[in-house]
PDB file of C-alpha atoms in Angstrom:
ATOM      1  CA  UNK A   1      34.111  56.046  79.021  1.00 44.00           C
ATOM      2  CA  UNK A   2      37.856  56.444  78.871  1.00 56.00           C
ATOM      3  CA  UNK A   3      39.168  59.767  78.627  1.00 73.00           C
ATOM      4  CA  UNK A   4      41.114  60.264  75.103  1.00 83.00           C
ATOM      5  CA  UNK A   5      44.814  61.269  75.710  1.00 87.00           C
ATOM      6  CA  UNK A   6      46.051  64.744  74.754  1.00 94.00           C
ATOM      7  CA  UNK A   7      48.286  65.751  72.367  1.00 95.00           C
ATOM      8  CA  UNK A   8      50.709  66.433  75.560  1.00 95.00           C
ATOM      9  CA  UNK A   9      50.642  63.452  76.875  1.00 96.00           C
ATOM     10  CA  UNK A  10      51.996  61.642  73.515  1.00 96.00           C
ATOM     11  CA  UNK A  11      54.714  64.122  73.467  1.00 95.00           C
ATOM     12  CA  UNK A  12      55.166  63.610  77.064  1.00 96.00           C
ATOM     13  CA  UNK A  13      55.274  59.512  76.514  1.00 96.00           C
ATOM     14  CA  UNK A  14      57.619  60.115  73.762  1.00 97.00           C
ATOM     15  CA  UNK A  15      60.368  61.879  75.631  1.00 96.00           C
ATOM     16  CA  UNK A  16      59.893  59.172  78.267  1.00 97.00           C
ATOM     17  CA  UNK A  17      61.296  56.638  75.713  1.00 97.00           C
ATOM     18  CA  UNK A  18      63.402  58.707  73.789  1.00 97.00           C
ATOM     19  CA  UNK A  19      65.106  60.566  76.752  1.00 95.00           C
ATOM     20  CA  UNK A  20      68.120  62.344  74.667  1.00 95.00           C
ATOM     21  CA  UNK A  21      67.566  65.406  72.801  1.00 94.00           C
ATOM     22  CA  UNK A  22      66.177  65.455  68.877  1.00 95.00           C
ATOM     23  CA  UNK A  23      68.427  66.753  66.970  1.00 93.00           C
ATOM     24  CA  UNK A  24      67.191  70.412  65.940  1.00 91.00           C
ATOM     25  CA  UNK A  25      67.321  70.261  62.436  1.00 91.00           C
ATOM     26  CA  UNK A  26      64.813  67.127  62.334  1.00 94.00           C
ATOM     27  CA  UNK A  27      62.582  68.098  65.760  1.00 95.00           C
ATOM     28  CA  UNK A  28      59.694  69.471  63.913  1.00 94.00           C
ATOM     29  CA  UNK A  29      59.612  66.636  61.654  1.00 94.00           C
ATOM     30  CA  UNK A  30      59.226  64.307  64.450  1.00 96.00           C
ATOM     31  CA  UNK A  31      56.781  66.213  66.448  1.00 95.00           C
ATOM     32  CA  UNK A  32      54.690  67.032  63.174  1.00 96.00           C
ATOM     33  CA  UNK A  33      54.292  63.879  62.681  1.00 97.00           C
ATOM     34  CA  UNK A  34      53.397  62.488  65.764  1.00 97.00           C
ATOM     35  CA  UNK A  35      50.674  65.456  65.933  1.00 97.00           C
ATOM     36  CA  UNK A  36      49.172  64.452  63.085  1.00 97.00           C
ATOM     37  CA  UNK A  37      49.355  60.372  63.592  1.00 97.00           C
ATOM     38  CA  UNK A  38      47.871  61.482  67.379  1.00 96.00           C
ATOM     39  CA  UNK A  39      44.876  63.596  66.153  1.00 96.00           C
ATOM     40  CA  UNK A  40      43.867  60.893  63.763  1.00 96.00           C
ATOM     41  CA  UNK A  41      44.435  58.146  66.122  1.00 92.00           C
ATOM     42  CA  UNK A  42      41.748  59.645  68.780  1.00 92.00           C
ATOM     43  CA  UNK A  43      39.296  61.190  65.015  1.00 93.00           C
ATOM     44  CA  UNK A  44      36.375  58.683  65.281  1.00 89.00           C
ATOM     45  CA  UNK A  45      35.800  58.685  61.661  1.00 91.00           C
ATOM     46  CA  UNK A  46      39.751  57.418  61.100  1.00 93.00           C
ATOM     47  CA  UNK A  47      40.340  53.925  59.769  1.00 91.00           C
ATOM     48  CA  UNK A  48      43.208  52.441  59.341  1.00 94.00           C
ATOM     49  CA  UNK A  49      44.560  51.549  55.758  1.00 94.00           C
ATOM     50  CA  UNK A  50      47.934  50.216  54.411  1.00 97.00           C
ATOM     51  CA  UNK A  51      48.151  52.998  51.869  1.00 97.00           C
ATOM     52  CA  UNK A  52      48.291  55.774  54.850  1.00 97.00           C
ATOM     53  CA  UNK A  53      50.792  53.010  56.811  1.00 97.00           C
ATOM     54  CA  UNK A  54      53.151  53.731  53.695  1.00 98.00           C
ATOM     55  CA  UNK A  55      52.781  57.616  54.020  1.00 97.00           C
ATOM     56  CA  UNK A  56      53.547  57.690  57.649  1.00 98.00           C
ATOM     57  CA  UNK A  57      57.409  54.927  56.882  1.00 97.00           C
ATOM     58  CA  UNK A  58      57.651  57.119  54.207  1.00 96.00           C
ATOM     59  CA  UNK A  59      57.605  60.194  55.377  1.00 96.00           C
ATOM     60  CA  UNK A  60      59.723  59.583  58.460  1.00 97.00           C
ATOM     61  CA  UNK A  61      62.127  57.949  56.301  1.00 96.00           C
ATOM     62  CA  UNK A  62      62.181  60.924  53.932  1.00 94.00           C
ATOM     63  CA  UNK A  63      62.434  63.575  56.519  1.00 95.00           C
ATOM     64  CA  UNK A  64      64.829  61.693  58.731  1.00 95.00           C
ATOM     65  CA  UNK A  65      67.108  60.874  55.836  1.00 90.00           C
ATOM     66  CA  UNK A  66      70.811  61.518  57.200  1.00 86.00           C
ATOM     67  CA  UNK A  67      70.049  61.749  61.017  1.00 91.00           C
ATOM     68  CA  UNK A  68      73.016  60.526  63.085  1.00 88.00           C
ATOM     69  CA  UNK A  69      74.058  58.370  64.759  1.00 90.00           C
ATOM     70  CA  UNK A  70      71.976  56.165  61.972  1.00 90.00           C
ATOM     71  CA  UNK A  71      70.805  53.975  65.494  1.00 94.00           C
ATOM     72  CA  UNK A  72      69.464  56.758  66.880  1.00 96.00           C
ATOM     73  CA  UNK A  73      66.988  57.164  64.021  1.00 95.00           C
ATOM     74  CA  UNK A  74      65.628  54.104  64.793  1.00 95.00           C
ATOM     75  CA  UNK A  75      65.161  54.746  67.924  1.00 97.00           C
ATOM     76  CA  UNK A  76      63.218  57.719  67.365  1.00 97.00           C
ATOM     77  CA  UNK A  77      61.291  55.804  65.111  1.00 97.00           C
ATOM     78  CA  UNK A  78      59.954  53.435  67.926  1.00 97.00           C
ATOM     79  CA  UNK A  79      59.818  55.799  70.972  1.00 97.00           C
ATOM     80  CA  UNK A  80      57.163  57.443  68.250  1.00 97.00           C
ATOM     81  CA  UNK A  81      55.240  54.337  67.777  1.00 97.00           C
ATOM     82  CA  UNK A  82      55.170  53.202  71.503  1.00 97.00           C
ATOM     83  CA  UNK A  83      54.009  57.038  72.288  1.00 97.00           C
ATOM     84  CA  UNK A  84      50.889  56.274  69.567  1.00 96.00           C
ATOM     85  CA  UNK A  85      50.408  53.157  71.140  1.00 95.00           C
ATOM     86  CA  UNK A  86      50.701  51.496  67.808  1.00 95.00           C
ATOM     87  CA  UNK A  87      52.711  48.316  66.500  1.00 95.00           C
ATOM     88  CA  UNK A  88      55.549  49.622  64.290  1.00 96.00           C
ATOM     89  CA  UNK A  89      55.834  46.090  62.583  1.00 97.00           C
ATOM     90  CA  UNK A  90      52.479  46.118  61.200  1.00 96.00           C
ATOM     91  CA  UNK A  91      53.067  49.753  59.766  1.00 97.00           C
ATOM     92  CA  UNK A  92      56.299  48.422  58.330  1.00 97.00           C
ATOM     93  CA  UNK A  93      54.426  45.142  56.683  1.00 97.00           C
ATOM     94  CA  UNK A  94      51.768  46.218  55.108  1.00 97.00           C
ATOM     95  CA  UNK A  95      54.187  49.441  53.831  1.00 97.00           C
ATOM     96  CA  UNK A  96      56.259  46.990  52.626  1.00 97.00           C
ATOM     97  CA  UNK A  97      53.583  44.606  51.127  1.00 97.00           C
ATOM     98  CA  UNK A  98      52.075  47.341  49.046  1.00 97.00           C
ATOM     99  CA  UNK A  99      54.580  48.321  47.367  1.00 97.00           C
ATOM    100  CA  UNK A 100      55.295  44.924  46.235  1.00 97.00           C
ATOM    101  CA  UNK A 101      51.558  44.479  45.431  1.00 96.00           C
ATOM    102  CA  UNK A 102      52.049  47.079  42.533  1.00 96.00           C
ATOM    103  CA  UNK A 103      55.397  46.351  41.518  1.00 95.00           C
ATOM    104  CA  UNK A 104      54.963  45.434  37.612  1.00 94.00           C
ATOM    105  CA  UNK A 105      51.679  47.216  37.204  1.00 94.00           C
ATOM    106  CA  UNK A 106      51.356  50.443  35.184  1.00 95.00           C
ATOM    107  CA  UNK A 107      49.632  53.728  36.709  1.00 95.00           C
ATOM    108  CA  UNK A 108      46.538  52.497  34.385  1.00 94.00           C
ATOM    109  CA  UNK A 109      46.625  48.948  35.809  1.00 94.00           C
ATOM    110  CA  UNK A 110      46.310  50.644  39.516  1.00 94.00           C
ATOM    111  CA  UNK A 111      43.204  52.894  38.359  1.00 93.00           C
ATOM    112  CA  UNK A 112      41.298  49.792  37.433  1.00 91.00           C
ATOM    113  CA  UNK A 113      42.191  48.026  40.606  1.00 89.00           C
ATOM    114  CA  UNK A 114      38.969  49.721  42.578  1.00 85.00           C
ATOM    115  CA  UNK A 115      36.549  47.196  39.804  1.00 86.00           C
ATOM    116  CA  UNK A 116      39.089  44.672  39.983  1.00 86.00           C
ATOM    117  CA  UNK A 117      38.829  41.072  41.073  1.00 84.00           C
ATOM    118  CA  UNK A 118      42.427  41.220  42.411  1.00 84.00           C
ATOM    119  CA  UNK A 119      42.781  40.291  46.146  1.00 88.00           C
ATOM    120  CA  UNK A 120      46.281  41.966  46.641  1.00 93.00           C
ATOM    121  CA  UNK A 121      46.721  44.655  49.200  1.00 96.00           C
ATOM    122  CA  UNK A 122      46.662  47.592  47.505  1.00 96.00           C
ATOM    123  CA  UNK A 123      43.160  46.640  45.251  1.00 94.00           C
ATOM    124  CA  UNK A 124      41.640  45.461  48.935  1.00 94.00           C
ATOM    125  CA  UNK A 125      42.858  48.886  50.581  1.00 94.00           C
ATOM    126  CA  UNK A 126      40.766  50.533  47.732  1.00 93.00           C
ATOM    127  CA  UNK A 127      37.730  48.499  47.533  1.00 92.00           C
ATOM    128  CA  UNK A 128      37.719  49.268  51.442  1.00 91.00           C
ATOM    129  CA  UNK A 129      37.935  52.687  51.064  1.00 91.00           C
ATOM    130  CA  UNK A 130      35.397  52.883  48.261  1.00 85.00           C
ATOM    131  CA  UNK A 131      33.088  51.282  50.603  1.00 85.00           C
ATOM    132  CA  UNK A 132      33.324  54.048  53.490  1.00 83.00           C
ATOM    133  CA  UNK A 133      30.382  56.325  53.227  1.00 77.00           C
ATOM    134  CA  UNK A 134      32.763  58.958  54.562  1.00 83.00           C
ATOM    135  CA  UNK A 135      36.242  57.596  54.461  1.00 89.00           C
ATOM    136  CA  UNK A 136      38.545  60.091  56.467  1.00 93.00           C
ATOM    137  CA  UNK A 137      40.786  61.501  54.146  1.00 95.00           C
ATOM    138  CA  UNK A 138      44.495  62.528  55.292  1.00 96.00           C
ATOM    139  CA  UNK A 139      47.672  64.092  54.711  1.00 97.00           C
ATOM    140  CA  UNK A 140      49.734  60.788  55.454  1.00 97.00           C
ATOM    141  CA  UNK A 141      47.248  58.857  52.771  1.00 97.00           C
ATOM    142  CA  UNK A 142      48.211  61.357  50.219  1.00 97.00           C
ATOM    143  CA  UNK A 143      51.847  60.594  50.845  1.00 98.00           C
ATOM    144  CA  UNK A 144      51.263  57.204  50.763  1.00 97.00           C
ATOM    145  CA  UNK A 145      49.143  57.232  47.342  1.00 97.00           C
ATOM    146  CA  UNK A 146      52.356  59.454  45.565  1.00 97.00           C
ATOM    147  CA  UNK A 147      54.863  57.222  47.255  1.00 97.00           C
ATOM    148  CA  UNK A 148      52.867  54.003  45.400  1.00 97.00           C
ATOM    149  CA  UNK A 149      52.292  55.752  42.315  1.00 97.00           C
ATOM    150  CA  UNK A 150      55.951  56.847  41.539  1.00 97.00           C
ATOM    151  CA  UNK A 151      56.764  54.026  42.898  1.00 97.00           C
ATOM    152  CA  UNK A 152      55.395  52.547  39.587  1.00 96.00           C
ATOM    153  CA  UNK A 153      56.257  55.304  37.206  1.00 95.00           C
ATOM    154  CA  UNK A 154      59.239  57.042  39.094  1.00 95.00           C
ATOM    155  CA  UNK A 155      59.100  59.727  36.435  1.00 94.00           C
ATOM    156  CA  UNK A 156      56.192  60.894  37.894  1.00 94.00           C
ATOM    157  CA  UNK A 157      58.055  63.188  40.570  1.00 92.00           C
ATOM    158  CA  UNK A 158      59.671  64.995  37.711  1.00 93.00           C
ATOM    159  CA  UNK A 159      56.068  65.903  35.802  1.00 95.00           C
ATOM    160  CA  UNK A 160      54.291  68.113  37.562  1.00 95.00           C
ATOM    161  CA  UNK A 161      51.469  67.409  34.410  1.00 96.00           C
ATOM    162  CA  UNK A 162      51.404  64.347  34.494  1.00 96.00           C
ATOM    163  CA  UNK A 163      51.564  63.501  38.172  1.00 96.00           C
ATOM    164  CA  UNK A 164      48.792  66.205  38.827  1.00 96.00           C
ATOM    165  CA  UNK A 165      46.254  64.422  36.106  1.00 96.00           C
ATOM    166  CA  UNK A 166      46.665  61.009  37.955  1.00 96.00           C
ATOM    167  CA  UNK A 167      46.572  62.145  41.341  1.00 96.00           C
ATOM    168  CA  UNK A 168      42.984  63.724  40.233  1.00 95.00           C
ATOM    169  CA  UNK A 169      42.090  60.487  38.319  1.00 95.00           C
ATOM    170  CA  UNK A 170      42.357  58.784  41.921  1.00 95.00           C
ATOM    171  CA  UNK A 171      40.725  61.439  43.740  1.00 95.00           C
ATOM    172  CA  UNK A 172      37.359  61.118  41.400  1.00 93.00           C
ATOM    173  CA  UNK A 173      37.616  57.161  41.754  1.00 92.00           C
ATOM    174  CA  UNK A 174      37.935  57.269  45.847  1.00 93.00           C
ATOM    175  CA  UNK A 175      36.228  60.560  45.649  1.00 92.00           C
ATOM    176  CA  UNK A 176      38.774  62.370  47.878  1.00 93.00           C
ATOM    177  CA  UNK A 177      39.344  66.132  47.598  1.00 94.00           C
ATOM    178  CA  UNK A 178      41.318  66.873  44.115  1.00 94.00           C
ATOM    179  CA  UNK A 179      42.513  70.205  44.782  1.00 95.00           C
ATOM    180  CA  UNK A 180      43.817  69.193  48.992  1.00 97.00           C
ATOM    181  CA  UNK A 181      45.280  66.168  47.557  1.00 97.00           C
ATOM    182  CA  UNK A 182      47.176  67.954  44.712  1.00 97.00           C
ATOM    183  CA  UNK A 183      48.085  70.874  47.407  1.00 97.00           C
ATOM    184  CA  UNK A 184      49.159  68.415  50.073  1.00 97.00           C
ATOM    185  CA  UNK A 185      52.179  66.651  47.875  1.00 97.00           C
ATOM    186  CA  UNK A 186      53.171  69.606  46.712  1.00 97.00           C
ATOM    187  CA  UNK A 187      53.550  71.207  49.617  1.00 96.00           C
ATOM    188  CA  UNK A 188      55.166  67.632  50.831  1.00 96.00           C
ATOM    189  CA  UNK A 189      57.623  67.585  48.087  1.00 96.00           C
ATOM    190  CA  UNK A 190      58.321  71.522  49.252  1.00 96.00           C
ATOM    191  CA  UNK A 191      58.975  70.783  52.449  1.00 95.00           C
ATOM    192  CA  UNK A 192      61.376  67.867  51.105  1.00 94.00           C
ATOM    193  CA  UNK A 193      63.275  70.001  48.987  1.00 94.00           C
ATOM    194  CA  UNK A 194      63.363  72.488  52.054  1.00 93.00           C
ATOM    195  CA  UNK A 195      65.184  69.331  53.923  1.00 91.00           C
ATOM    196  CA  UNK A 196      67.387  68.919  51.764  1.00 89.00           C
ATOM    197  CA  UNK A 197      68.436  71.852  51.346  1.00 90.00           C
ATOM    198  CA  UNK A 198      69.428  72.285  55.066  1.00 88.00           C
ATOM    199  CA  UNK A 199      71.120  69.183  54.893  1.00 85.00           C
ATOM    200  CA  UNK A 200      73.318  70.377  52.506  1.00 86.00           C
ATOM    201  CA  UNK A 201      74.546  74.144  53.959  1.00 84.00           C
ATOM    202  CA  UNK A 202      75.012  71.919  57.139  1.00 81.00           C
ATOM    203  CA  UNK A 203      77.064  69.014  55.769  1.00 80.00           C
ATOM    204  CA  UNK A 204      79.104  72.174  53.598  1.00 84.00           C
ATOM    205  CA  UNK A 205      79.616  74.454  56.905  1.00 79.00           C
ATOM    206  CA  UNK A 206      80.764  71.388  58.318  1.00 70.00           C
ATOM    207  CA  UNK A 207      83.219  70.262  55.501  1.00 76.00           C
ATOM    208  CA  UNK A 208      84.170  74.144  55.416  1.00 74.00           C
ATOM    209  CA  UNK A 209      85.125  73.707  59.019  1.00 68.00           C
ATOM    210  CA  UNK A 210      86.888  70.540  58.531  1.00 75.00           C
ATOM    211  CA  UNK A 211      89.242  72.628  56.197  1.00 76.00           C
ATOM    212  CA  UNK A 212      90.295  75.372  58.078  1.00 75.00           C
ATOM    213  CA  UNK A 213      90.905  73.058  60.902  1.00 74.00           C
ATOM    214  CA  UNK A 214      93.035  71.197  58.835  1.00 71.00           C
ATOM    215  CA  UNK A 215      94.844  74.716  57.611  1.00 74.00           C
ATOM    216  CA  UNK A 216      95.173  75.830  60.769  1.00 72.00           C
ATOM    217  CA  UNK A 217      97.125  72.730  62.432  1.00 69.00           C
ATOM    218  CA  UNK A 218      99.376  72.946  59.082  1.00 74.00           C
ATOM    219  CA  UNK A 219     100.206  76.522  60.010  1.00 71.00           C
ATOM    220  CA  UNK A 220     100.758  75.228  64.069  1.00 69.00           C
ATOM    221  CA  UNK A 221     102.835  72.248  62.759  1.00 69.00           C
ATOM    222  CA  UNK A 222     105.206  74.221  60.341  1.00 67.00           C
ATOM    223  CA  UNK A 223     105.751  77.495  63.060  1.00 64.00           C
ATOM    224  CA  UNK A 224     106.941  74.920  65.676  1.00 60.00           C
TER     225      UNK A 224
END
């Protein structure tokens, strides 16, 4: 039997494709990430499921927002995926083919999809689901459900009411855990809003800096 591959030895592929240094700011995002795509990659109950493929493009893409040079980011992005051993593409496709599955549909129209006859992605990704006697539930699915579902009502990220009572409408359908999923996007959105905001004391230092540089070769110019 092959011996599963350690956590350090994704890492350890990853810095072999991606030789240059993460930036700091956006390091623990990366690493986070490919942590928690590694651990369910080697989990025996995993399985695979285009609705968790749009949490993990999602996510980076959130997380990553503003990294430069913008080429770079990319890069990151597919030193990760050849660490995982996984096919970037097909993550992409089927992240991208969900969302236009629901695109047109009401929040409603998605609940009913589990007892549906529809054959799009996003009904098949549930039916499969609601046929796993113990379907392993993740962070990165939860990502991917909110991303879909505000997606479809974007007002959704705004109430905290509302978004809470639909999230726990799909947790009793797929019977996932209501309370974790609830817990996990908000701490997700947290951790967004945490981005963000040091994102935006960094781009200010820098403009701050900008300034004074400016002032002081003013001062230089006019002395000499």
């Amino acid at each position: 039997m092959d011996q599963l591959r350690t956590v350090s030895e994704t890492k350890r592929e990853f810095y072999t494709y991606y030789t240059r240094p993460v930036n700091s700011v956006y390091r623990r995002a990366v690493e986070e990430l490919m942590v928690e795509m590694h651990l369910l990659s080697v989990n025996v109950e995993f399985r695979y499921n285009p609705i968790f493929a749009n949490g993990v493009i999602n996510s980076y893409q959130r997380f990553m927002q503003g990294y430069q040079p913008e080429k770079e980011r990319v890069e990151i992005f597919e030193a990760l995926f050849r660490a995982l051993k996984i096919n970037s593409s097909s993550y992409q496709q089927d992240s991208d083919e969900v969302l236009s599955a629901v695109k047109g549909k009401s929040l409603d129209d998605l609940l009913v999809s589990l007892e549906s006859n529809d054959s799009d992605i996003f009904s098949q990704s549930l039916k499969e689901i609601g046929k796993e006697s113990r379907f392993k539930y993740s962070r990165l699915f939860a990502i991917g459900l909110y991303n879909i579902l505000t997606s479809v009502e974007p007002d959704l990220a705004k109430n905290t009411e509302r978004r809470e009572e639909y999230l726990k409408k799909f947790a009793q359908q797929l019977k996932l855990p209501q309370d974790k999923l609830v817990k996990d996007i908000d701490s997700y959105r947290s951790n967004l809003e945490k981005m963000e905001q040091i994102l935006l004391v960094i781009e200010e230092t820098a403009e701050s800096d900008r300034k004074n540089r400016e002032k002081k070769e003013q001062v230089m110019s006019s002395d000499s």
